[in-house]
Amino acid sequence: MHCASSIPTQCGPAPLARKEIDRRLEDCPLLPSLSSINRALQGLLFAEQRYSAQISEIIRRDPSLTSRLLRLVNSVYYGLSAPVNSIEEAVFYLGVRQIRQLTMVTPIIEDFQRLSLQCDFPWRGFWQHCIGTAIVTREVVSLVQAPPDESDYIAGLVHDVGKIVMAWSFPDHFAEIHRRASLGTQDLAALEAEILGMDHAELGAIYLERQHLPDLMVQSARFHHRPQSSKKYEWIIASVQIADLLMRNARIGYSGNFIEVSREECVTASGWEVLFPERAASEQAIARASLNRCLERLPHVLEGLV
Ligand SMILES: [Fe+2]
Ligand SMILES: [Fe+2]
């Protein structure tokens, strides 16, 4: 099932009715990491530096996490004279917060990767888009208040899960959508609605709902392009929207959307209204300056992660 080659260029696949979309979603594999992740990390959630030995022990049991961690620390601290080879050292350099994020990302990305094998697509760039959006979401949320747990990060990470689900369950439609998207004339969500009959935001939300995943994940997928319509978790979803736009504007990673995002669109995103309803434009400008610093470092961080 190699989608790029199986599509006639003249007449693509026909849009599907909701019933058929639901039927095909039933066959889409579950992502076990998403449901177990919150539970598994509960014990570490409020860990401070003194728990780093315990964290190292947990990481050591997971070879894929270990290699990812060492790659990350060596790429973030590329100026170090000698490469970091031990987990303790890596934990020391990166700090507990970044390690916690990494332990959460790894199984989710591996699950995602299993799902995405079906289809030609620049997946590595796409993982960078997802993880980068998660990291920037955390930064945006922190402008308003200290995040109480990691749920904002997860909300950013899964915002575009609908695209992975689409590649798996609707490979022909997915290929046609991305052929047309690469022409750069139409917005991705509009193309998805036209070609499949549903966009990635709604598809991702339905998929996460079916798996009984936390409501925040579902709503983040559904409303990340229009946080002002969400009735719940508005400020987290607003942060996801801003993070997503900033990633696309900075051209970090690959979202699958070829329509460029201007600086102006980042500045006027509806999410800012949700985050700072009464505050002056000058405060928003200060907030944006601190986000720019995060974006500058991001390509190095992502190189080490995926
Ligand atoms: Fe999206
Ligand atoms: Fe996105």
mmCIF file of C-alpha atoms and ligand atoms in Angstrom:
data_model
loop_
_atom_site.group_PDB
_atom_site.id
_atom_site.type_symbol
_atom_site.label_atom_id
_atom_site.label_comp_id
_atom_site.label_asym_id
_atom_site.label_seq_id
_atom_site.Cartn_x
_atom_site.Cartn_y
_atom_site.Cartn_z
ATOM 1 C CA MET A 1 0.000 0.000 0.000
ATOM 2 C CA HIS A 2 2.332 2.711 -1.229
ATOM 3 C CA CYS A 3 0.161 5.726 -1.565
ATOM 4 C CA ALA A 4 2.334 7.993 -3.649
ATOM 5 C CA SER A 5 2.255 5.725 -6.658
ATOM 6 C CA SER A 6 -1.277 4.320 -6.559
ATOM 7 C CA ILE A 7 -3.193 7.492 -7.350
ATOM 8 C CA PRO A 8 -4.233 8.565 -10.795
ATOM 9 C CA THR A 9 -3.416 12.247 -11.189
ATOM 10 C CA GLN A 10 -6.573 13.176 -13.083
ATOM 11 C CA CYS A 11 -9.363 11.665 -10.994
ATOM 12 C CA GLY A 12 -8.508 11.175 -7.347
ATOM 13 C CA PRO A 13 -10.490 9.121 -4.827
ATOM 14 C CA ALA A 14 -14.028 10.286 -4.047
ATOM 15 C CA PRO A 15 -14.848 11.913 -0.681
ATOM 16 C CA LEU A 16 -16.203 9.512 1.940
ATOM 17 C CA ALA A 17 -19.366 9.702 4.014
ATOM 18 C CA ARG A 18 -19.055 9.920 7.803
ATOM 19 C CA LYS A 19 -20.235 6.308 8.157
ATOM 20 C CA GLU A 20 -17.427 5.008 5.939
ATOM 21 C CA ILE A 21 -14.862 7.179 7.754
ATOM 22 C CA ASP A 22 -16.016 5.696 11.083
ATOM 23 C CA ARG A 23 -15.862 2.176 9.693
ATOM 24 C CA ARG A 24 -12.271 2.570 8.498
ATOM 25 C CA LEU A 25 -11.205 4.181 11.772
ATOM 26 C CA GLU A 26 -12.244 0.993 13.547
ATOM 27 C CA ASP A 27 -9.318 -0.756 11.840
ATOM 28 C CA CYS A 28 -6.793 1.916 12.709
ATOM 29 C CA PRO A 29 -4.437 0.523 15.366
ATOM 30 C CA LEU A 30 -4.466 1.839 18.893
ATOM 31 C CA LEU A 31 -1.615 3.905 20.265
ATOM 32 C CA PRO A 32 -0.890 2.127 23.542
ATOM 33 C CA SER A 33 1.678 4.717 24.559
ATOM 34 C CA LEU A 34 -0.878 7.505 24.747
ATOM 35 C CA SER A 35 -2.990 5.813 27.373
ATOM 36 C CA SER A 36 -0.182 4.396 29.479
ATOM 37 C CA ILE A 37 2.042 7.436 29.429
ATOM 38 C CA ASN A 38 0.240 9.541 32.004
ATOM 39 C CA ARG A 39 0.087 6.669 34.456
ATOM 40 C CA ALA A 40 3.694 5.595 33.974
ATOM 41 C CA LEU A 41 5.028 9.049 34.612
ATOM 42 C CA GLN A 42 2.812 10.005 37.523
ATOM 43 C CA GLY A 43 5.509 9.028 39.998
ATOM 44 C CA LEU A 44 8.060 11.236 38.304
ATOM 45 C CA LEU A 45 5.823 14.154 37.618
ATOM 46 C CA PHE A 46 6.938 16.235 40.537
ATOM 47 C CA ALA A 47 10.437 14.880 40.676
ATOM 48 C CA GLU A 48 13.191 17.330 41.429
ATOM 49 C CA GLN A 49 16.878 17.106 40.695
ATOM 50 C CA ARG A 50 17.473 14.801 43.675
ATOM 51 C CA TYR A 51 15.554 12.072 41.900
ATOM 52 C CA SER A 52 17.891 12.072 38.946
ATOM 53 C CA ALA A 53 19.478 8.757 39.995
ATOM 54 C CA GLN A 54 16.041 7.163 39.944
ATOM 55 C CA ILE A 55 15.326 8.715 36.560
ATOM 56 C CA SER A 56 18.615 7.435 35.180
ATOM 57 C CA GLU A 57 17.639 3.963 36.319
ATOM 58 C CA ILE A 58 14.335 4.103 34.495
ATOM 59 C CA ILE A 59 15.986 5.384 31.317
ATOM 60 C CA ARG A 60 18.649 2.710 31.458
ATOM 61 C CA ARG A 61 15.981 0.018 31.147
ATOM 62 C CA ASP A 62 14.894 1.434 27.814
ATOM 63 C CA PRO A 63 17.583 1.183 25.111
ATOM 64 C CA SER A 64 15.742 3.302 22.585
ATOM 65 C CA LEU A 65 15.238 6.053 25.139
ATOM 66 C CA THR A 66 18.892 5.837 26.169
ATOM 67 C CA SER A 67 20.190 6.344 22.646
ATOM 68 C CA ARG A 68 17.732 9.154 22.006
ATOM 69 C CA LEU A 69 18.762 10.860 25.219
ATOM 70 C CA LEU A 70 22.463 10.691 24.418
ATOM 71 C CA ARG A 71 21.851 11.943 20.896
ATOM 72 C CA LEU A 72 19.811 14.805 22.290
ATOM 73 C CA VAL A 73 22.338 15.919 24.864
ATOM 74 C CA ASN A 74 25.188 15.714 22.378
ATOM 75 C CA SER A 75 23.352 17.780 19.825
ATOM 76 C CA VAL A 76 22.053 20.387 22.254
ATOM 77 C CA TYR A 77 25.471 20.747 23.860
ATOM 78 C CA TYR A 78 27.386 20.396 20.634
ATOM 79 C CA GLY A 79 30.077 22.716 22.005
ATOM 80 C CA LEU A 80 31.205 20.234 24.670
ATOM 81 C CA SER A 81 34.807 19.141 24.181
ATOM 82 C CA ALA A 82 34.030 15.479 24.884
ATOM 83 C CA PRO A 83 30.746 13.776 23.941
ATOM 84 C CA VAL A 84 28.426 12.820 26.771
ATOM 85 C CA ASN A 85 28.316 9.044 27.112
ATOM 86 C CA SER A 86 26.616 8.410 30.419
ATOM 87 C CA ILE A 87 22.999 8.733 31.364
ATOM 88 C CA GLU A 88 23.796 10.486 34.653
ATOM 89 C CA GLU A 89 25.782 13.108 32.800
ATOM 90 C CA ALA A 90 22.980 13.566 30.269
ATOM 91 C CA VAL A 91 20.438 14.017 33.058
ATOM 92 C CA PHE A 92 22.752 16.562 34.663
ATOM 93 C CA TYR A 93 23.049 18.615 31.486
ATOM 94 C CA LEU A 94 19.470 18.428 30.297
ATOM 95 C CA GLY A 95 17.710 18.733 33.633
ATOM 96 C CA VAL A 96 14.751 16.834 34.923
ATOM 97 C CA ARG A 97 12.157 18.770 32.954
ATOM 98 C CA GLN A 98 13.587 18.009 29.557
ATOM 99 C CA ILE A 99 14.132 14.368 30.522
ATOM 100 C CA ARG A 100 10.505 14.039 31.559
ATOM 101 C CA GLN A 101 9.439 15.432 28.212
ATOM 102 C CA LEU A 102 11.733 13.027 26.414
ATOM 103 C CA THR A 103 10.447 9.999 28.304
ATOM 104 C CA MET A 104 6.979 10.976 27.248
ATOM 105 C CA VAL A 105 7.808 11.657 23.640
ATOM 106 C CA THR A 106 9.712 8.467 22.895
ATOM 107 C CA PRO A 107 6.940 5.864 23.149
ATOM 108 C CA ILE A 108 4.443 8.153 21.441
ATOM 109 C CA ILE A 109 6.756 8.779 18.507
ATOM 110 C CA GLU A 110 7.511 5.066 18.252
ATOM 111 C CA ASP A 111 3.809 4.296 18.153
ATOM 112 C CA PHE A 112 3.317 7.036 15.574
ATOM 113 C CA GLN A 113 6.163 5.621 13.518
ATOM 114 C CA ARG A 114 4.562 2.192 13.409
ATOM 115 C CA LEU A 115 1.366 3.740 12.075
ATOM 116 C CA SER A 116 3.096 5.853 9.462
ATOM 117 C CA LEU A 117 5.100 3.129 7.733
ATOM 118 C CA GLN A 118 2.300 2.723 5.232
ATOM 119 C CA CYS A 119 2.812 5.889 3.322
ATOM 120 C CA ASP A 120 5.518 8.004 1.681
ATOM 121 C CA PHE A 121 5.658 11.316 3.472
ATOM 122 C CA PRO A 122 8.523 13.296 5.016
ATOM 123 C CA TRP A 123 7.766 11.755 8.398
ATOM 124 C CA ARG A 124 10.961 12.811 10.125
ATOM 125 C CA GLY A 125 10.170 16.453 9.417
ATOM 126 C CA PHE A 126 6.647 15.761 10.610
ATOM 127 C CA TRP A 127 7.852 14.316 13.965
ATOM 128 C CA GLN A 128 9.934 17.454 14.339
ATOM 129 C CA HIS A 129 6.808 19.527 13.737
ATOM 130 C CA CYS A 130 4.894 17.577 16.420
ATOM 131 C CA ILE A 131 7.639 17.628 19.054
ATOM 132 C CA GLY A 132 8.579 21.221 18.278
ATOM 133 C CA THR A 133 4.950 22.285 18.640
ATOM 134 C CA ALA A 134 4.848 20.466 21.996
ATOM 135 C CA ILE A 135 7.976 22.258 23.228
ATOM 136 C CA VAL A 136 6.747 25.680 22.070
ATOM 137 C CA THR A 137 3.260 25.013 23.514
ATOM 138 C CA ARG A 138 4.940 24.585 26.890
ATOM 139 C CA GLU A 139 6.744 27.918 26.422
ATOM 140 C CA VAL A 140 3.525 29.726 25.458
ATOM 141 C CA VAL A 141 1.571 28.227 28.368
ATOM 142 C CA SER A 142 4.367 29.303 30.715
ATOM 143 C CA LEU A 143 3.821 32.939 29.682
ATOM 144 C CA VAL A 144 0.469 32.807 31.453
ATOM 145 C CA GLN A 145 1.096 30.427 34.325
ATOM 146 C CA ALA A 146 3.437 27.635 35.418
ATOM 147 C CA PRO A 147 2.043 24.401 33.953
ATOM 148 C CA PRO A 148 0.884 22.121 36.780
ATOM 149 C CA ASP A 149 1.799 18.927 34.905
ATOM 150 C CA GLU A 150 2.823 17.724 31.445
ATOM 151 C CA SER A 151 -0.631 17.719 29.888
ATOM 152 C CA ASP A 152 -0.010 20.908 27.866
ATOM 153 C CA TYR A 153 3.014 19.258 26.296
ATOM 154 C CA ILE A 154 1.004 16.176 25.346
ATOM 155 C CA ALA A 155 -1.740 18.416 23.923
ATOM 156 C CA GLY A 156 0.867 20.001 21.635
ATOM 157 C CA LEU A 157 2.373 16.660 20.710
ATOM 158 C CA VAL A 158 -0.876 15.081 19.528
ATOM 159 C CA HIS A 159 -2.448 18.128 17.836
ATOM 160 C CA ASP A 160 -1.883 16.772 14.307
ATOM 161 C CA VAL A 161 -2.445 13.064 15.087
ATOM 162 C CA GLY A 162 -5.250 13.174 12.503
ATOM 163 C CA LYS A 163 -2.648 13.343 9.728
ATOM 164 C CA ILE A 164 -1.071 10.069 10.860
ATOM 165 C CA VAL A 165 -4.478 8.440 11.168
ATOM 166 C CA MET A 166 -5.349 9.693 7.692
ATOM 167 C CA ALA A 167 -2.164 8.227 6.217
ATOM 168 C CA TRP A 168 -2.966 4.868 7.791
ATOM 169 C CA SER A 169 -6.701 4.563 7.232
ATOM 170 C CA PHE A 170 -7.136 6.585 4.020
ATOM 171 C CA PRO A 171 -3.828 6.238 2.161
ATOM 172 C CA ASP A 172 -5.234 7.057 -1.280
ATOM 173 C CA HIS A 173 -6.973 10.184 -0.069
ATOM 174 C CA PHE A 174 -3.889 11.148 1.938
ATOM 175 C CA ALA A 175 -1.652 10.868 -1.117
ATOM 176 C CA GLU A 176 -3.999 12.914 -3.273
ATOM 177 C CA ILE A 177 -4.325 15.578 -0.562
ATOM 178 C CA HIS A 178 -0.560 15.918 -0.312
ATOM 179 C CA ARG A 179 -0.074 15.956 -4.048
ATOM 180 C CA ARG A 180 -2.492 18.888 -4.251
ATOM 181 C CA ALA A 181 -1.148 20.553 -1.065
ATOM 182 C CA SER A 182 2.364 20.604 -2.501
ATOM 183 C CA LEU A 183 1.147 22.884 -5.282
ATOM 184 C CA GLY A 184 0.943 25.497 -2.534
ATOM 185 C CA THR A 185 -2.316 27.087 -3.647
ATOM 186 C CA GLN A 186 -4.834 25.727 -1.133
ATOM 187 C CA ASP A 187 -4.867 25.395 2.628
ATOM 188 C CA LEU A 188 -4.409 21.836 3.889
ATOM 189 C CA ALA A 189 -7.559 21.607 6.024
ATOM 190 C CA ALA A 190 -9.697 22.893 3.139
ATOM 191 C CA LEU A 191 -8.165 20.321 0.792
ATOM 192 C CA GLU A 192 -8.772 17.532 3.301
ATOM 193 C CA ALA A 193 -12.417 18.524 3.672
ATOM 194 C CA GLU A 194 -12.802 18.618 -0.105
ATOM 195 C CA ILE A 195 -10.946 15.389 -0.941
ATOM 196 C CA LEU A 196 -11.668 13.137 2.057
ATOM 197 C CA GLY A 197 -14.779 14.797 3.448
ATOM 198 C CA MET A 198 -13.189 15.590 6.828
ATOM 199 C CA ASP A 199 -10.107 17.528 7.921
ATOM 200 C CA HIS A 200 -7.237 16.207 10.081
ATOM 201 C CA ALA A 201 -8.414 18.137 13.136
ATOM 202 C CA GLU A 202 -11.804 16.403 13.313
ATOM 203 C CA LEU A 203 -10.393 13.035 12.226
ATOM 204 C CA GLY A 204 -7.735 13.158 14.968
ATOM 205 C CA ALA A 205 -10.343 14.143 17.573
ATOM 206 C CA ILE A 206 -12.648 11.262 16.617
ATOM 207 C CA TYR A 207 -9.744 8.828 16.694
ATOM 208 C CA LEU A 208 -8.575 9.930 20.158
ATOM 209 C CA GLU A 209 -12.150 9.893 21.441
ATOM 210 C CA ARG A 210 -12.632 6.314 20.261
ATOM 211 C CA GLN A 211 -9.560 5.329 22.269
ATOM 212 C CA HIS A 212 -11.000 6.975 25.403
ATOM 213 C CA LEU A 213 -7.998 9.247 25.715
ATOM 214 C CA PRO A 214 -8.087 12.324 27.972
ATOM 215 C CA ASP A 215 -10.521 14.974 26.839
ATOM 216 C CA LEU A 216 -7.747 17.581 26.611
ATOM 217 C CA MET A 217 -6.046 15.555 23.870
ATOM 218 C CA VAL A 218 -9.328 15.213 21.988
ATOM 219 C CA GLN A 219 -10.142 18.921 22.225
ATOM 220 C CA SER A 220 -6.586 19.933 21.331
ATOM 221 C CA ALA A 221 -6.768 17.909 18.118
ATOM 222 C CA ARG A 222 -10.235 19.241 17.309
ATOM 223 C CA PHE A 223 -9.727 22.946 18.008
ATOM 224 C CA HIS A 224 -6.038 23.633 17.407
ATOM 225 C CA HIS A 225 -6.838 25.769 14.357
ATOM 226 C CA ARG A 226 -9.682 27.657 16.107
ATOM 227 C CA PRO A 227 -9.104 27.717 19.878
ATOM 228 C CA GLN A 228 -11.716 30.438 20.318
ATOM 229 C CA SER A 229 -14.414 27.819 19.512
ATOM 230 C CA SER A 230 -13.326 25.447 22.264
ATOM 231 C CA LYS A 231 -15.468 25.426 25.382
ATOM 232 C CA LYS A 232 -12.742 23.818 27.504
ATOM 233 C CA TYR A 233 -8.987 24.106 28.086
ATOM 234 C CA GLU A 234 -9.042 27.319 26.044
ATOM 235 C CA TRP A 235 -5.677 28.628 27.102
ATOM 236 C CA ILE A 236 -3.829 25.358 26.489
ATOM 237 C CA ILE A 237 -5.431 24.964 23.063
ATOM 238 C CA ALA A 238 -4.708 28.644 22.300
ATOM 239 C CA SER A 239 -1.070 27.913 23.137
ATOM 240 C CA VAL A 240 -1.074 24.928 20.767
ATOM 241 C CA GLN A 241 -2.456 27.132 17.965
ATOM 242 C CA ILE A 242 0.228 29.790 18.503
ATOM 243 C CA ALA A 243 2.991 27.165 18.760
ATOM 244 C CA ASP A 244 1.814 25.492 15.542
ATOM 245 C CA LEU A 245 1.809 28.822 13.665
ATOM 246 C CA LEU A 246 5.223 29.819 15.028
ATOM 247 C CA MET A 247 6.704 26.475 13.949
ATOM 248 C CA ARG A 248 5.315 26.938 10.452
ATOM 249 C CA ASN A 249 6.409 30.571 10.262
ATOM 250 C CA ALA A 250 9.954 29.636 11.365
ATOM 251 C CA ARG A 251 9.895 26.720 8.884
ATOM 252 C CA ILE A 252 11.032 24.254 11.513
ATOM 253 C CA GLY A 253 9.979 20.688 10.731
ATOM 254 C CA TYR A 254 7.286 19.799 8.220
ATOM 255 C CA SER A 255 3.574 20.133 8.926
ATOM 256 C CA GLY A 256 2.327 19.071 5.494
ATOM 257 C CA ASN A 257 0.802 22.503 4.906
ATOM 258 C CA PHE A 258 2.525 24.375 2.089
ATOM 259 C CA ILE A 259 0.712 27.659 2.642
ATOM 260 C CA GLU A 260 3.214 29.940 4.318
ATOM 261 C CA VAL A 261 2.388 31.480 7.682
ATOM 262 C CA SER A 262 3.332 35.155 7.845
ATOM 263 C CA ARG A 263 4.635 36.973 10.888
ATOM 264 C CA GLU A 264 1.426 38.978 10.781
ATOM 265 C CA GLU A 265 -0.683 35.812 11.118
ATOM 266 C CA CYS A 266 1.361 34.721 14.153
ATOM 267 C CA VAL A 267 0.854 38.110 15.787
ATOM 268 C CA THR A 268 -2.888 38.271 15.106
ATOM 269 C CA ALA A 269 -3.705 34.605 15.899
ATOM 270 C CA SER A 270 -6.984 34.239 17.776
ATOM 271 C CA GLY A 271 -5.138 32.387 20.545
ATOM 272 C CA TRP A 272 -3.538 35.609 21.802
ATOM 273 C CA GLU A 273 -6.995 36.973 22.595
ATOM 274 C CA VAL A 274 -7.713 33.858 24.644
ATOM 275 C CA LEU A 275 -4.397 34.101 26.511
ATOM 276 C CA PHE A 276 -4.299 37.848 27.086
ATOM 277 C CA PRO A 277 -7.899 39.084 26.863
ATOM 278 C CA GLU A 278 -7.273 42.345 28.682
ATOM 279 C CA ARG A 279 -3.599 42.920 28.341
ATOM 280 C CA ALA A 280 -1.837 45.554 26.303
ATOM 281 C CA ALA A 281 -0.167 44.836 22.986
ATOM 282 C CA SER A 282 3.192 45.658 24.591
ATOM 283 C CA GLU A 283 2.840 42.676 26.920
ATOM 284 C CA GLN A 284 2.101 40.403 24.014
ATOM 285 C CA ALA A 285 5.206 41.754 22.278
ATOM 286 C CA ILE A 286 7.364 40.916 25.301
ATOM 287 C CA ALA A 287 5.856 37.435 25.343
ATOM 288 C CA ARG A 288 6.659 36.978 21.666
ATOM 289 C CA ALA A 289 10.270 38.054 22.168
ATOM 290 C CA SER A 290 10.806 35.288 24.722
ATOM 291 C CA LEU A 291 9.242 32.772 22.317
ATOM 292 C CA ASN A 292 11.676 33.854 19.602
ATOM 293 C CA ARG A 293 14.590 32.839 21.796
ATOM 294 C CA CYS A 294 13.037 29.388 22.251
ATOM 295 C CA LEU A 295 12.536 29.050 18.477
ATOM 296 C CA GLU A 296 16.173 29.879 17.798
ATOM 297 C CA ARG A 297 17.368 26.951 19.917
ATOM 298 C CA LEU A 298 14.730 24.542 18.692
ATOM 299 C CA PRO A 299 16.355 23.150 15.498
ATOM 300 C CA HIS A 300 19.319 21.861 17.559
ATOM 301 C CA VAL A 301 17.047 20.245 20.123
ATOM 302 C CA LEU A 302 14.956 18.554 17.428
ATOM 303 C CA GLU A 303 17.995 17.256 15.565
ATOM 304 C CA GLY A 304 18.860 15.272 18.677
ATOM 305 C CA LEU A 305 15.368 13.940 19.200
ATOM 306 C CA VAL A 306 14.256 12.550 15.861
HETATM 307 FE FE FE B 1 -3.178 21.024 12.184
HETATM 308 FE FE FE B 2 0.482 21.350 13.142
#
